[in-house]
Amino acid sequence: MSLQPQEPRFRQLAGILRAAIEAGEYPPGAAVPTAADLGQQYGVSEATANNALAVLRREGLVTSRHGAGTFVRLLPVIHRRAPGRFARSARESGQNRGAFDGEIRHLGMVPSVITHVSREIPPADAAEVLDLAEGQQCLVRRRKMYANDQPVQFAPSYIPLDIAGGTQLEQEDTGPGGTIARMRDLGHAQVRITESVRARRATAEESAFLQLESDQPVIEILHIGWTKDDRAVEVGVWAVPASGWVLDYGWPLD
Amino acid sequence: MSLQPQEPRFRQLAGILRAAIEAGEYPPGAAVPTAADLGQQYGVSEATANNALAVLRREGLVTSRHGAGTFVRLLPVIHRRAPGRFARSARESGQNRGAFDGEIRHLGMVPSVITHVSREIPPADAAEVLDLAEGQQCLVRRRKMYANDQPVQFAPSYIPLDIAGGTQLEQEDTGPGGTIARMRDLGHAQVRITESVRARRATAEESAFLQLESDQPVIEILHIGWTKDDRAVEVGVWAVPASGWVLDYGWPLD
DNA sequence: CAGTGGTCTAGACCACCAC
DNA sequence: TGGTGGTCTAGACCACTGC
């Protein structure tokens, strides 16, 4: 098989491989041919074949293990149902992990979450939303979420210390109903959620945890919980691999 | 200035340029140095410098004009307020363009929209949501949206012909309140909206219109309008450059 | 140890732009 | 016509993997 000169060779080759993967010729977990093999087979240099594989890596369709090979991604796309997940009914099935649990189990995978709690100076954007003075600490609940032990979401949340200091919110396990229920108990009931979604390159921390290679972007969900007097009392700067998730939103129309 | 060997040179160089751009050293619209200049200055090959520029291109931070140079992107990030834009109050300021108009003008830019109406066989995903038989046509309202004459959103919407055929929905101008108001007049009032957001690579059509180079992904918004008997009566498969937009959602908490 | 991924260089070629 | 973007090759080097 040979390549036409109209579109760049590496892009054509990426297209051929993409089609083969989507057709199931290389099932999830399987190794795709090495750059050397591809170059041989399609009459291009190894560098060009590598370039084609890099395209697929950036799309999240394959992952490469240095020295071992290039493999079709294992994880199916995860759907996240946004408004529903924070409803009281969803929260009461286990500390706000109910929604994530369901979404992952629905795909036949085993979910797990590791929460690490600390006090830190939040990143500038979170500090601004929380209206914290420069350099002021807050509570950080850093959740790391996995499906079948593969990292799928990095979800740090920031809560002001005047609300959370010394309370159960500083425990790893916040008990039934999760942080939202505890904040309500403390007199800081959230009545409104906003989420701002964007694609951006990953931070070093996100990249390390999510095992992102090359230049795979993430989708950032800037999650904010508001009280009835419009104070932001919980801010989440959550990141998922851009290629691996679909975010579902819905609302009634007047 | 020289480069450390720990991180790949092209990535370090991309980081230096990114910092310079964000610091305003190269303001929007300005040309960044050519690959040859960068190679000279930082002691790397031209190919490596080009690779660094490719990183920034994929991030949407710069755009290249073949034969002319590489320039810092002109457009600021556009915020899209999702639930509010479809409320009756927003719709009544001019055929559903009220929300987009406001968002662009808010950035000090001039919005414009070109609508093209036709009958076509919709893409498979839209056909499935609309519950159309294979090969069956529907109405397509293809909206192309610009800010300062630069394309920013490609927004085709699909409506079944048993609803839209021969009605004002087949006109380019749907009148006050837009398609939602006309569908209500026709007895197909939408009572609920869902939107599914994902990042993916652009189709050929999207790529051509949005002038996406290299492998810039888009954010797809799969917008669905539902009637009270849970029929999907309007499906939009809308695409925006992933690097140029923030999507804002919000909802009340019980 | 050989195979593989990943980076880098030098040099080449072509298309396109501006002058 | 010269500068620039973009692609491609051949060849090199190193880190890492699995045997």
XYZ file of C-alpha atoms (C1' of nucleotides) in Angstrom:
546
model
C 0.000 0.000 0.000
C 1.309 3.432 -0.868
C 0.397 6.954 0.158
C -0.938 9.871 -1.870
C 1.095 13.067 -1.852
C -1.794 15.488 -1.266
C -2.077 15.129 2.475
C 1.111 14.799 4.529
C 2.260 11.217 4.809
C 2.237 11.143 8.602
C -1.355 12.337 8.665
C -2.449 9.756 6.098
C -0.715 7.041 8.063
C -2.354 8.241 11.267
C -5.693 8.033 9.486
C -5.073 4.471 8.340
C -4.113 3.392 11.844
C -7.038 5.238 13.405
C -9.459 3.495 11.069
C -7.881 0.114 11.828
C -8.160 0.705 15.562
C -11.755 1.875 15.340
C -12.581 -1.151 13.197
C -11.329 -3.369 15.989
C -8.323 -4.627 14.091
C -6.243 -3.622 17.079
C -8.478 -4.141 20.117
C -8.019 -2.248 23.395
C -4.734 -3.189 25.020
C -3.227 -4.617 21.840
C 0.097 -3.386 20.523
C 0.088 -1.452 17.289
C 3.043 -1.981 14.932
C 6.303 -0.303 15.844
C 7.481 2.796 14.039
C 10.133 0.706 12.295
C 7.543 -1.802 11.066
C 5.196 0.910 9.902
C 7.974 2.687 8.051
C 8.929 -0.551 6.348
C 5.371 -1.414 5.412
C 4.294 1.974 4.074
C 7.583 3.085 2.609
C 8.199 6.028 4.894
C 10.995 6.808 7.278
C 10.863 5.715 10.882
C 10.599 9.341 11.970
C 7.507 9.858 9.840
C 5.893 6.718 11.223
C 6.700 7.934 14.697
C 5.090 11.244 13.852
C 1.913 9.422 12.837
C 1.882 7.571 16.146
C 2.387 10.879 17.953
C -0.833 12.152 16.379
C -2.741 9.211 17.820
C -1.043 9.633 21.183
C -2.176 13.234 21.394
C -5.701 12.124 20.575
C -5.538 9.684 23.465
C -6.261 6.780 21.152
C -3.012 4.988 21.992
C -0.451 5.182 24.766
C 3.218 4.392 24.487
C 5.329 2.649 27.087
C 8.924 3.618 26.624
C 10.975 0.671 25.468
C 7.965 -1.623 25.349
C 5.658 -0.526 22.556
C 2.550 1.428 21.642
C -0.829 0.134 22.757
C -4.466 0.865 22.098
C -6.055 2.674 25.034
C -7.912 0.457 27.454
C -10.424 2.803 29.028
C -13.804 3.393 27.437
C -15.155 6.932 27.414
C -16.665 7.874 30.762
C -19.914 9.850 30.915
C -20.347 12.282 33.772
C -23.893 13.413 34.545
C -23.409 16.793 36.110
C -26.571 18.239 37.609
C -27.845 14.893 38.858
C -24.696 13.885 40.685
C -25.051 16.544 43.360
C -28.740 16.000 44.034
C -29.563 14.840 47.547
C -30.765 11.456 46.349
C -27.431 10.748 44.629
C -25.370 12.036 47.527
C -26.981 9.792 50.084
C -25.567 6.648 48.562
C -22.139 7.148 50.131
C -20.281 10.407 50.619
C -20.735 11.954 47.183
C -18.958 9.080 45.540
C -22.293 7.639 44.555
C -22.330 9.315 41.162
C -18.759 8.485 40.201
C -19.182 4.933 41.485
C -22.236 4.420 39.335
C -20.661 5.874 36.231
C -17.639 3.598 36.442
C -19.525 0.450 37.447
C -21.894 1.125 34.582
C -18.906 0.535 32.302
C -18.107 -2.734 34.051
C -15.094 -1.319 35.857
C -14.105 -0.958 39.487
C -14.006 2.615 40.804
C -11.781 3.809 43.614
C -11.029 7.142 45.193
C -8.138 8.252 47.360
C -8.621 11.448 49.321
C -5.784 13.412 50.830
C -6.526 16.332 53.120
C -4.177 19.210 53.885
C -3.937 22.931 54.476
C -2.343 24.883 51.670
C -2.249 28.163 49.839
C -4.637 27.599 46.923
C -3.818 28.439 43.302
C -4.571 32.005 42.287
C -7.806 31.306 40.434
C -9.316 29.355 43.321
C -8.171 31.975 45.840
C -9.842 34.703 43.829
C -13.169 32.877 43.672
C -13.031 32.165 47.415
C -12.094 35.806 48.034
C -9.015 34.822 50.051
C -6.200 37.234 50.747
C -2.913 36.582 48.999
C -0.932 33.849 50.691
C -3.829 32.766 52.933
C -4.247 29.072 53.503
C -7.384 27.034 53.008
C -8.460 23.426 53.335
C -7.572 21.248 50.364
C -9.355 17.989 49.745
C -7.325 16.341 46.991
C -9.268 13.460 45.468
C -7.607 11.021 43.093
C -10.055 8.877 41.208
C -9.414 5.607 39.438
C -11.212 3.118 37.207
C -9.694 -0.354 37.392
C -6.722 1.247 39.153
C -6.071 3.544 36.239
C -6.162 7.252 37.098
C -9.085 9.024 35.438
C -9.687 12.218 37.374
C -7.706 14.608 39.538
C -10.086 16.592 41.686
C -8.725 19.000 44.310
C -11.322 21.043 46.162
C -10.668 24.183 48.174
C -12.711 25.277 51.200
C -12.076 28.331 53.407
C -10.702 27.512 56.870
C -13.222 29.738 58.632
C -15.794 27.195 57.512
C -13.864 23.938 57.534
C -11.189 24.427 60.198
C -11.391 21.752 62.897
C -14.534 20.163 61.488
C -15.228 16.804 59.939
C -14.366 18.375 56.585
C -10.733 17.982 57.611
C -11.214 14.237 57.915
C -10.671 12.059 54.888
C -14.094 10.528 55.353
C -16.740 13.215 55.565
C -19.551 10.769 56.294
C -22.967 10.337 54.667
C -23.876 13.013 52.158
C -20.274 14.160 51.757
C -18.925 17.678 51.967
C -22.181 19.248 50.815
C -24.107 17.677 53.711
C -21.423 18.641 56.248
C -21.324 22.223 55.038
C -25.077 22.375 55.396
C -24.740 21.111 58.977
C -22.241 23.912 59.595
C -24.666 26.554 58.377
C -23.128 26.992 54.937
C -25.684 25.255 52.765
C -24.889 25.343 49.062
C -27.941 26.376 47.060
C -26.389 26.739 43.622
C -23.605 25.120 41.608
C -21.724 26.606 38.676
C -19.248 24.746 36.496
C -16.993 26.322 33.888
C -15.600 23.877 31.355
C -12.532 24.484 29.232
C -9.765 22.552 27.520
C -6.200 23.432 28.427
C -2.795 21.856 28.774
C -2.261 19.904 31.963
C -0.313 21.208 34.930
C 2.726 19.220 36.019
C 0.764 17.705 38.905
C -2.177 16.677 36.722
C 0.108 15.327 34.058
C 2.008 13.181 36.543
C -1.105 11.720 38.126
C -3.127 11.176 34.954
C -0.068 9.754 33.196
C -0.463 12.090 30.257
C 2.242 11.890 27.659
C 3.180 14.202 24.822
C 0.826 17.142 24.830
C -2.499 15.618 25.719
C -4.844 18.358 26.934
C -7.195 18.052 29.871
C -10.721 19.259 30.356
C -10.879 21.495 33.404
C -14.083 21.712 35.377
C -14.060 24.779 37.605
C -16.727 23.720 40.066
C -18.120 26.295 42.497
C -20.652 25.838 45.284
C -22.546 29.000 46.267
C -24.582 29.798 49.367
C -27.844 31.748 49.299
C -25.960 34.993 49.971
C -23.779 34.277 46.922
C -20.651 33.366 48.760
C -18.422 30.761 47.090
C -17.761 28.227 49.825
C -16.288 25.344 47.835
C -14.164 25.535 44.730
C -12.990 22.528 42.738
C -10.383 22.714 39.998
C -10.931 19.305 38.512
C -9.137 17.803 35.556
C -9.813 14.801 33.327
C -7.998 13.655 30.178
C -9.718 15.524 27.365
C -10.078 12.426 25.229
C -11.604 10.186 27.851
C -14.729 11.911 29.099
C -18.094 13.282 28.076
C -19.737 15.813 30.375
C -23.535 15.744 30.393
C -25.530 18.783 31.438
C -29.254 19.337 31.389
C -31.840 21.832 32.553
C -35.541 22.614 32.199
C -36.711 25.280 29.777
C -39.217 27.897 30.844
C 20.685 31.420 26.758
C 21.073 27.656 26.667
C 18.784 24.723 27.407
C 18.951 22.058 30.083
C 19.035 18.448 28.915
C 16.444 17.078 31.337
C 13.308 18.068 29.485
C 13.296 17.808 25.687
C 14.653 20.921 24.011
C 11.566 21.581 21.925
C 9.390 21.513 25.034
C 11.695 23.870 26.929
C 11.732 26.229 24.002
C 7.931 26.066 23.771
C 7.796 26.939 27.460
C 10.073 29.947 27.014
C 7.991 31.244 24.135
C 4.728 30.589 25.974
C 5.956 32.570 28.964
C 7.076 35.415 26.704
C 3.703 35.530 24.979
C 1.772 35.432 28.241
C 3.997 38.170 29.617
C 2.946 40.349 26.698
C 6.365 40.396 25.074
C 4.650 39.319 21.894
C 1.202 40.921 21.977
C -1.812 39.515 20.091
C -1.245 39.694 16.354
C 2.526 40.118 16.642
C 4.902 37.804 14.839
C 6.989 35.464 16.929
C 10.537 34.732 15.745
C 10.932 32.361 12.833
C 12.114 28.824 13.331
C 15.461 29.747 11.799
C 15.913 32.668 14.202
C 14.917 30.594 17.196
C 17.298 27.837 16.207
C 20.105 30.337 15.856
C 19.339 32.031 19.143
C 18.928 28.949 21.300
C 21.436 26.714 19.589
C 19.018 24.116 18.302
C 18.235 22.936 14.804
C 15.546 24.577 12.763
C 13.466 21.399 12.950
C 13.527 21.470 16.734
C 12.497 25.125 16.813
C 9.687 24.292 14.422
C 8.632 21.498 16.731
C 8.414 23.969 19.600
C 6.226 26.245 17.519
C 4.038 23.264 16.636
C 3.364 22.739 20.340
C 2.083 26.289 20.650
C 0.046 25.932 17.469
C -1.718 22.891 18.863
C -2.477 24.830 22.028
C -4.068 27.530 19.915
C -1.689 30.132 21.315
C -0.264 31.023 17.897
C -1.316 30.532 14.315
C 0.967 30.169 11.331
C 0.385 31.611 7.892
C 2.274 29.587 5.355
C 5.072 31.623 3.846
C 4.351 34.633 6.016
C 5.179 33.822 9.620
C 3.828 32.721 12.976
C 1.606 35.105 14.917
C 0.126 35.343 18.393
C -3.602 34.553 18.359
C -5.868 37.551 18.194
C -9.087 36.298 19.761
C -9.628 36.431 23.495
C -11.311 33.476 25.170
C -15.076 33.529 24.714
C -17.374 32.606 27.603
C -20.632 30.865 26.757
C -23.346 30.940 29.424
C -25.358 27.843 28.685
C -28.574 27.602 30.682
C -29.302 31.320 30.530
C -28.934 31.688 26.774
C -32.059 29.679 26.028
C -34.313 31.351 28.588
C -37.243 33.229 27.129
C -35.907 36.589 28.262
C -32.627 36.047 26.370
C -34.352 34.720 23.268
C -36.607 37.685 22.836
C -33.761 40.028 22.014
C -33.509 38.799 18.415
C -33.881 35.254 17.099
C -31.753 33.423 19.619
C -28.678 35.372 18.658
C -29.112 37.538 21.692
C -26.827 35.408 23.862
C -24.025 35.035 21.324
C -24.277 38.713 20.411
C -23.882 39.736 24.018
C -20.974 37.419 24.670
C -18.989 38.750 21.707
C -19.841 42.413 22.235
C -18.857 42.016 25.858
C -15.332 41.366 24.564
C -15.448 44.503 22.442
C -15.824 42.585 19.206
C -18.425 42.520 16.450
C -20.480 39.320 16.208
C -22.017 38.014 13.008
C -23.898 34.871 12.044
C -24.556 33.348 8.641
C -27.320 30.766 8.473
C -27.702 28.336 5.617
C -30.786 26.140 5.424
C -31.055 22.866 3.521
C -32.488 19.386 3.579
C -29.931 16.640 4.114
C -29.336 13.230 5.560
C -27.974 13.989 9.025
C -24.841 12.391 10.495
C -25.394 9.066 12.217
C -25.292 10.349 15.795
C -27.857 13.078 15.137
C -30.098 10.669 13.211
C -30.055 8.258 16.112
C -31.068 10.891 18.643
C -33.860 12.109 16.354
C -34.945 8.507 15.809
C -34.768 8.872 12.033
C -34.628 5.890 9.704
C -31.366 5.296 7.872
C -30.999 7.613 4.903
C -33.946 9.800 5.865
C -33.581 13.502 5.327
C -34.178 16.250 7.844
C -33.957 20.017 7.982
C -30.452 21.358 8.548
C -29.887 24.866 9.848
C -26.163 25.423 9.447
C -25.049 28.452 11.418
C -21.587 29.915 10.993
C -20.651 32.347 13.716
C -17.931 34.976 13.643
C -16.296 37.491 15.959
C -14.683 40.376 14.075
C -15.124 38.296 10.916
C -13.057 35.480 12.336
C -14.878 32.139 12.530
C -15.473 31.040 16.107
C -18.282 28.481 16.052
C -19.745 26.005 13.598
C -23.256 25.126 14.676
C -25.418 22.880 12.480
C -28.816 21.964 13.912
C -31.040 19.114 12.758
C -34.841 19.137 12.937
C -37.206 16.411 11.670
C -39.116 17.335 8.512
C -42.458 16.208 9.933
C -42.087 19.171 12.275
C -40.220 21.715 10.171
C -41.221 20.918 6.599
C -42.763 23.929 4.847
C -42.709 26.088 7.968
C -40.838 29.224 8.855
C -38.111 26.970 10.241
C -37.018 26.481 6.640
C -36.431 30.219 6.288
C -33.057 31.645 7.163
C -34.717 34.135 9.486
C -36.969 32.365 11.954
C -38.284 35.586 13.466
C -38.512 36.716 17.097
C -37.666 34.042 19.641
C -35.895 31.892 17.078
C -36.398 28.201 16.405
C -37.513 27.472 19.966
C -40.397 29.952 19.701
C -41.415 28.668 16.240
C -41.406 25.074 17.394
C -43.585 26.033 20.320
C -46.007 27.701 17.852
C -46.061 24.457 15.905
C -47.033 22.435 18.950
C -43.585 21.030 19.670
C -42.559 23.069 22.685
C -39.173 22.184 24.095
C -39.332 21.764 27.840
C -35.850 20.444 28.537
C -32.351 20.893 27.117
C -29.430 18.496 27.420
C -25.890 19.199 26.313
C -23.068 16.672 26.146
C -19.623 18.193 26.016
C -16.537 16.416 24.759
C -13.190 17.193 23.154
C -12.415 15.474 19.875
C -10.546 16.071 16.658
C -12.347 18.249 14.138
C -14.172 16.917 11.117
C -12.997 18.114 7.707
C -15.894 20.559 7.485
C -15.277 22.014 10.930
C -11.572 22.231 10.326
C -12.056 24.102 7.067
C -14.475 26.615 8.515
C -12.735 27.211 11.825
C -9.366 27.399 10.078
C -7.826 24.851 12.392
C -4.286 23.875 11.574
C -2.150 20.996 12.723
C -4.154 18.899 15.123
C -6.117 21.412 17.124
C -9.059 19.662 18.773
C -12.555 21.084 19.041
C -15.047 21.012 21.860
C -18.261 19.426 20.648
C -21.542 20.433 22.227
C -24.222 17.872 21.453
C -27.260 20.008 22.114
C -30.693 18.349 22.318
C -34.105 19.933 22.774
C -36.749 17.621 24.281
C -40.522 17.926 24.362
C -42.646 17.013 27.379
C -43.187 13.505 25.967
C -39.391 13.079 25.748
C -39.089 13.337 22.023
C -35.866 14.917 20.728
C -37.073 17.561 18.279
C -33.895 19.549 17.720
C -30.316 18.284 17.720
C -27.260 20.482 17.385
C -23.770 19.160 16.799
C -21.853 22.309 17.539
C -18.109 22.765 17.447
C -15.766 25.437 18.772
C -11.951 25.514 18.846
C -11.018 23.806 22.090
C -8.557 26.503 23.078
C -10.838 29.470 22.522
C -13.901 28.912 24.669
C -15.135 28.411 28.215
C -18.558 26.840 28.684
C -20.435 27.980 31.774
C -23.160 25.844 33.302
C -25.120 26.366 36.467
C -28.079 24.929 38.340
C -29.842 25.166 41.694
C -29.211 22.596 44.405
C -32.065 20.992 46.285
C 21.235 -8.121 25.050
C 18.185 -6.622 21.159
C 14.024 -4.107 20.374
C 11.523 0.066 21.117
C 10.254 4.908 22.133
C 11.731 9.450 21.860
C 14.642 13.216 20.623
C 17.838 15.660 17.748
C 20.541 17.171 13.612
C 21.751 18.308 8.902
C 20.140 18.703 4.767
C 16.734 18.596 1.337
C 12.434 19.852 -1.053
C 8.129 22.262 -2.070
C 4.334 25.744 -1.501
C 3.327 30.076 -0.389
C 4.041 34.968 0.789
C 5.789 39.622 0.355
C 8.474 42.616 -2.014
C 13.534 36.477 -5.596
C 14.302 35.507 -0.891
C 12.226 34.376 3.392
C 9.076 31.315 5.740
C 6.208 27.278 6.956
C 5.860 22.523 6.597
C 7.238 17.925 5.488
C 10.483 14.255 4.836
C 14.774 11.401 5.138
C 18.912 9.230 6.919
C 21.381 8.681 10.581
C 22.576 9.216 15.243
C 22.039 8.893 20.292
C 20.030 7.676 24.772
C 16.673 5.561 28.119
C 13.950 2.061 29.000
C 11.876 -2.671 28.513
C 11.736 -7.530 28.399
C 14.146 -11.580 27.713
